[in-house]
Structure formats: C-alpha cells, structure tokens
Short mmCIF file of C-alpha atoms in Angstrom, two decimals:
data_model
loop_
_atom_site.label_atom_id
_atom_site.label_comp_id
_atom_site.label_asym_id
_atom_site.label_seq_id
_atom_site.Cartn_x
_atom_site.Cartn_y
_atom_site.Cartn_z
CA UNK G 328 72.95 96.89 102.65
CA UNK G 329 76.29 97.58 101.00
CA UNK G 330 76.67 96.63 97.35
CA UNK G 331 79.31 97.30 94.71
CA UNK G 332 79.17 96.53 91.02
CA UNK G 333 81.84 96.81 88.36
CA UNK G 334 81.06 97.82 84.79
CA UNK G 335 83.12 98.32 81.67
CA UNK G 336 84.22 96.60 78.49
CA UNK G 337 84.67 92.85 78.42
CA UNK G 338 87.15 92.99 75.54
CA UNK G 339 89.90 95.51 74.85
CA UNK G 340 92.65 95.51 72.27
CA UNK G 341 96.34 95.63 73.13
CA UNK G 342 97.63 99.20 73.69
CA UNK G 343 94.11 100.48 74.39
CA UNK G 344 93.07 102.14 77.64
CA UNK G 345 90.69 100.29 79.96
CA UNK G 346 88.11 102.27 81.91
CA UNK G 347 86.22 100.48 84.67
CA UNK G 348 83.49 101.96 86.85
CA UNK G 349 82.55 100.78 90.32
CA UNK G 350 79.05 101.87 91.33
CA UNK G 351 78.30 101.37 95.00
CA UNK G 352 75.45 101.86 97.45
CA UNK G 353 74.90 101.61 101.18
CA UNK G 354 77.81 103.83 102.15
CA UNK G 355 79.38 107.15 101.28
CA UNK G 356 82.94 107.70 100.15
CA UNK G 357 82.80 111.01 101.99
CA UNK G 358 82.60 109.18 105.33
CA UNK G 359 85.79 108.85 107.32
CA UNK G 360 87.87 105.65 107.38
CA UNK G 361 86.36 104.28 104.19
CA UNK G 362 87.96 103.63 100.84
CA UNK G 363 87.29 101.82 97.58
CA UNK G 364 89.93 99.64 96.03
CA UNK G 365 90.51 97.67 92.86
CA UNK G 366 91.89 94.14 92.87
CA UNK G 367 92.37 91.84 89.89
CA UNK G 368 92.71 88.11 89.39
CA UNK G 369 94.05 86.51 86.20
CA UNK G 370 92.29 83.25 85.35
CA UNK G 371 93.39 80.53 87.76
CA UNK G 372 95.78 82.83 89.60
CA UNK G 373 95.98 84.78 92.83
CA UNK G 374 94.59 88.18 93.76
CA UNK G 375 96.57 91.34 93.02
CA UNK G 376 95.86 94.74 94.56
CA UNK G 377 95.87 97.64 92.07
CA UNK G 378 94.71 100.90 93.63
CA UNK G 379 92.83 102.55 96.50
CA UNK G 380 91.01 105.84 96.90
CA UNK G 381 90.07 107.09 100.37
CA UNK G 382 87.31 109.21 101.87
CA UNK G 383 89.64 112.25 101.82
CA UNK G 384 90.50 111.71 98.10
CA UNK G 385 93.95 110.39 98.95
CA UNK G 386 95.09 107.71 96.51
CA UNK G 387 97.48 104.78 96.55
CA UNK G 388 98.70 102.62 93.69
CA UNK G 389 100.55 99.39 93.22
CA UNK G 390 104.12 100.51 92.46
CA UNK G 391 104.46 97.96 89.66
CA UNK G 392 101.47 99.43 87.81
CA UNK G 393 101.42 103.01 89.06
CA UNK G 394 102.52 104.55 85.77
CA UNK G 395 99.50 102.99 84.03
CA UNK G 396 96.77 103.51 86.63
CA UNK G 397 94.51 106.39 87.60
CA UNK G 398 91.76 106.13 90.21
CA UNK G 399 89.14 108.83 90.67
CA UNK G 400 85.82 109.20 92.44
CA UNK G 401 82.49 110.93 91.89
CA UNK G 402 80.89 111.17 95.32
CA UNK G 403 77.64 112.57 93.88
CA UNK G 404 77.18 109.43 91.79
CA UNK G 405 78.69 107.00 94.31
CA UNK G 406 81.18 105.85 91.70
CA UNK G 407 84.89 105.11 91.54
CA UNK G 408 86.62 104.90 88.16
CA UNK G 409 89.85 103.06 87.37
CA UNK G 410 91.72 103.66 84.14
CA UNK G 411 94.58 101.47 83.01
CA UNK G 412 96.57 102.49 79.96
CA UNK G 413 98.49 100.44 77.43
CA UNK G 414 96.62 97.20 78.00
CA UNK G 415 98.40 93.92 77.24
CA UNK G 416 97.17 90.32 77.05
CA UNK G 417 98.80 89.67 80.47
CA UNK G 418 96.25 92.14 81.90
CA UNK G 419 93.46 89.68 81.11
CA UNK G 420 91.77 89.15 84.46
CA UNK G 421 88.64 89.52 86.53
CA UNK G 422 88.67 93.00 88.02
CA UNK G 423 87.00 93.54 91.39
CA UNK G 424 86.18 96.67 93.28
CA UNK G 425 85.83 96.44 97.03
CA UNK G 426 85.02 98.67 99.98
CA UNK G 427 88.11 99.12 102.13
CA UNK G 428 87.19 99.45 105.79
CA UNK G 429 89.35 100.74 108.61
CA UNK G 430 88.23 99.16 111.87
CA UNK G 431 89.98 99.58 115.23
CA UNK G 432 93.26 100.39 113.59
CA UNK G 433 93.21 97.61 111.02
CA UNK G 434 92.18 97.65 107.39
CA UNK G 435 90.61 95.10 105.08
CA UNK G 436 88.39 94.68 102.04
CA UNK G 437 85.05 94.18 103.75
CA UNK G 438 82.65 94.16 100.82
CA UNK G 439 83.33 93.10 97.23
CA UNK G 440 81.66 93.52 93.88
CA UNK G 441 80.91 90.49 91.73
CA UNK G 442 83.84 91.21 89.43
CA UNK G 443 84.07 91.78 85.72
CA UNK G 444 86.18 89.72 83.35
CA UNK G 445 88.29 91.80 80.98
CA UNK G 446 89.99 90.05 78.08
CA UNK G 447 92.82 91.73 76.21
CA UNK G 448 93.09 90.44 72.68
CA UNK G 449 93.37 91.74 69.16
CA UNK C 963 107.09 94.71 98.96
CA UNK C 964 106.03 92.26 101.66
CA UNK C 965 105.80 88.74 100.26
CA UNK C 966 103.08 86.48 101.63
CA UNK C 967 103.76 82.75 101.37
CA UNK C 968 100.84 80.40 101.89
CA UNK C 969 100.99 76.68 102.39
CA UNK C 970 99.87 74.27 101.29
CA UNK C 971 98.78 75.41 97.83
CA UNK C 972 96.06 72.77 97.92
CA UNK C 973 94.69 70.19 100.30
CA UNK C 974 92.08 67.48 100.39
CA UNK C 975 90.27 66.64 103.62
CA UNK C 976 87.18 64.80 104.79
CA UNK C 977 84.03 66.40 106.12
CA UNK C 978 84.51 67.00 109.81
CA UNK C 979 88.29 67.23 109.59
CA UNK C 980 90.30 70.03 111.13
CA UNK C 981 92.00 72.03 108.36
CA UNK C 982 94.97 74.33 108.89
CA UNK C 983 96.52 76.78 106.44
CA UNK C 984 99.63 78.79 107.16
CA UNK C 985 100.74 82.16 105.87
CA UNK C 986 104.22 83.58 106.33
CA UNK C 987 105.12 87.22 105.79
CA UNK C 988 108.56 88.24 104.56
CA UNK C 989 108.78 90.80 107.36
CA UNK C 990 107.02 91.66 110.60
CA UNK C 991 103.42 92.73 109.92
CA UNK C 992 102.22 92.72 113.55
CA UNK C 993 98.56 91.58 113.44
CA UNK C 994 97.72 93.18 110.09
CA UNK C 995 96.67 89.96 108.43
CA UNK C 996 93.31 89.15 106.84
CA UNK C 997 91.86 85.93 105.46
CA UNK C 998 89.45 85.67 102.53
CA UNK C 999 87.39 82.81 101.16
CA UNK C 1000 86.70 82.59 97.43
CA UNK C 1001 84.22 80.04 96.17
CA UNK C 1002 84.46 78.99 92.50
CA UNK C 1003 83.24 81.73 90.19
CA UNK C 1004 82.54 84.12 93.07
CA UNK C 1005 84.14 87.18 94.60
CA UNK C 1006 86.30 86.84 97.69
CA UNK C 1007 84.67 87.24 101.09
CA UNK C 1008 86.47 88.30 104.25
CA UNK C 1009 86.37 85.74 107.07
CA UNK C 1010 89.06 86.95 109.48
CA UNK C 1011 90.63 90.39 109.93
CA UNK C 1012 93.34 91.64 112.26
CA UNK C 1013 94.75 88.08 112.40
CA UNK C 1014 92.06 86.66 114.68
CA UNK C 1015 88.89 88.79 114.55
CA UNK C 1016 85.90 86.97 113.07
CA UNK C 1017 83.92 89.04 110.58
CA UNK C 1018 80.26 89.46 111.50
CA UNK C 1019 78.12 86.56 110.32
CA UNK C 1020 81.03 84.18 109.70
CA UNK C 1021 80.62 80.75 111.34
CA UNK C 1022 82.69 80.14 114.45
CA UNK C 1023 84.37 77.07 112.95
CA UNK C 1024 86.67 79.53 111.18
CA UNK C 1025 89.50 81.02 113.22
CA UNK C 1026 92.83 82.73 112.80
CA UNK C 1027 95.91 83.28 114.92
CA UNK C 1028 99.45 84.56 114.79
CA UNK C 1029 101.46 87.75 114.82
CA UNK C 1030 104.71 89.03 113.43
CA UNK C 1031 105.53 86.85 110.45
CA UNK C 1032 103.68 83.57 111.06
CA UNK C 1033 99.93 83.13 110.86
CA UNK C 1034 97.49 80.23 110.90
CA UNK C 1035 93.95 79.88 109.58
CA UNK C 1036 91.87 76.98 110.85
CA UNK C 1037 88.57 75.36 109.97
CA UNK C 1038 87.71 73.33 113.05
CA UNK C 1039 85.30 70.98 111.29
CA UNK C 1040 85.31 71.05 107.49
CA UNK C 1041 81.88 71.34 105.88
CA UNK C 1042 80.95 70.71 102.24
CA UNK C 1043 80.18 74.41 101.77
CA UNK C 1044 83.77 75.28 102.75
CA UNK C 1045 85.07 74.10 99.39
CA UNK C 1046 86.90 77.19 98.17
CA UNK C 1047 90.24 78.88 97.81
CA UNK C 1048 91.54 80.82 100.79
CA UNK C 1049 93.85 83.82 100.62
CA UNK C 1050 95.78 85.72 103.24
CA UNK C 1051 96.45 89.45 102.79
CA UNK C 1052 98.65 91.85 104.70
CA UNK C 1053 97.58 95.42 105.40
CA UNK C 1054 100.68 96.53 107.30
CA UNK C 1055 102.43 98.21 104.37
CA UNK C 1056 101.68 99.36 100.89
CA UNK C 1057 101.54 97.75 98.43
CA UNK C 1058 98.84 95.53 99.86
CA UNK C 1059 99.77 91.95 99.04
CA UNK C 1060 97.99 88.61 98.97
CA UNK C 1061 99.23 85.11 99.42
CA UNK C 1062 99.17 82.66 96.54
CA UNK C 1063 96.06 80.93 97.82
CA UNK C 1064 95.12 77.50 99.17
CA UNK C 1065 92.54 75.40 97.38
CA UNK C 1066 90.53 73.23 99.77
CA UNK C 1067 88.77 70.16 98.42
CA UNK C 1068 86.71 67.38 99.94
CA UNK C 1069 88.29 63.94 100.02
#
C-alpha cells in the first residue's frame, strides 16, 4: 500500500522560510520512472504544481516560483523535503505531496498525501 | 506555459444524469491529459490518465476522451458520491498545469 504524509508548520510569518517534509511508504524513490511532487491549493482555489524530484535525483520547478523553491530527497528515510523562502500571505494554502508515476509514456500524480494547511500571517 | 481552460466552473445535475466537463489546452498536448476528483476537505484522486485510461479501481461510469487541445470528461450516471470538484491537468510540458476546476453538485 502506497501512502504519503506531509508534515511541517501550520503557521509561518511573512519573510520566513517554510520547510515541509513528505514521508512516504510502499515505494522507493530509487526505482525508475517514479517521482514525488508538491502541489498547493489556496483556500477555495485551484491546484498549482510547485516542484518534482525524480528517481534519478533530477528536479523540476515551477518557473514562477523557482527562485524560492528547493526540493531534496533522503532515500534512506523515504522522505522528500520542500523549502520555500520569503513566505507571503498569498502563499497560504494546503500543500500536498504526491507520487508522480510514469506509465506507458504518460505521467500523472497517482497517489496523494492528505495535505497540510499552511497559513502565512504575522 | 500551457493554459488549461475548464468549463463549466460549476454545474448542478440530478442523480442518474449524464454529466460532461470540457477542458481546452492552449496548445496541442496530444493525449497527455489527466482528470482528478477532489471531494470536500480531501486530497485529489486520479480518475483518468492519458486522456481516456481509467485508473485501477475507478468506477466505469467515469470516462474521458479527446486529443490535441480539446478534451471531455463524462460521468455516465451521476451518483450522490460523485459530489466533488474535478480538475484536468496536462503533463505534456513543464510547468505542469491544472484547469480551474468544475464543482459538481446534486440538483
């Protein structure tokens, strides 16, 4: 059974750095054609992709947020960490991590964590 | 960036109705289109990938079609448990992008 769970602060102050951890089980990030991504959703709004890290440690970022994001992995702990610098109230959202699967040439977020709500406020 | 335009943004239908949602990409994305269901307060769940492939365990009343720039998601017979928001997502190019969502309610 594949599970993912996000953890991190629920409240951060403006200008602070957010660090979120995704702890997963049921698969290995060392296996080919697998990745873990981060997606966020402001309250009442649509989903927004943030970053992806792949089985070969390749990384991709949303261009609009790339200067603020860093994604890393710890394969021994089955964890993926996302840091976002210079947080602003507009970054208030539920942050999800998800397993990114590559199947027969296509790619999609096949398994999702429950999400964690992060509020940015002084 | 590839823009994904979903319509309608919301709809109300009766149990048993056929429900159709459309998603238009701003450029050709071949078949690289996925559909997710998000129930209130829950994480999204993939229903359809590669435009028309049904994810394992997903009821057959859900289906998808299309290629290029125009895609359709259909619920053949709306059930009460289908109350949710539905999102399309393209995986043809980075950055990965989602549609604005369609909220489905029971009439």
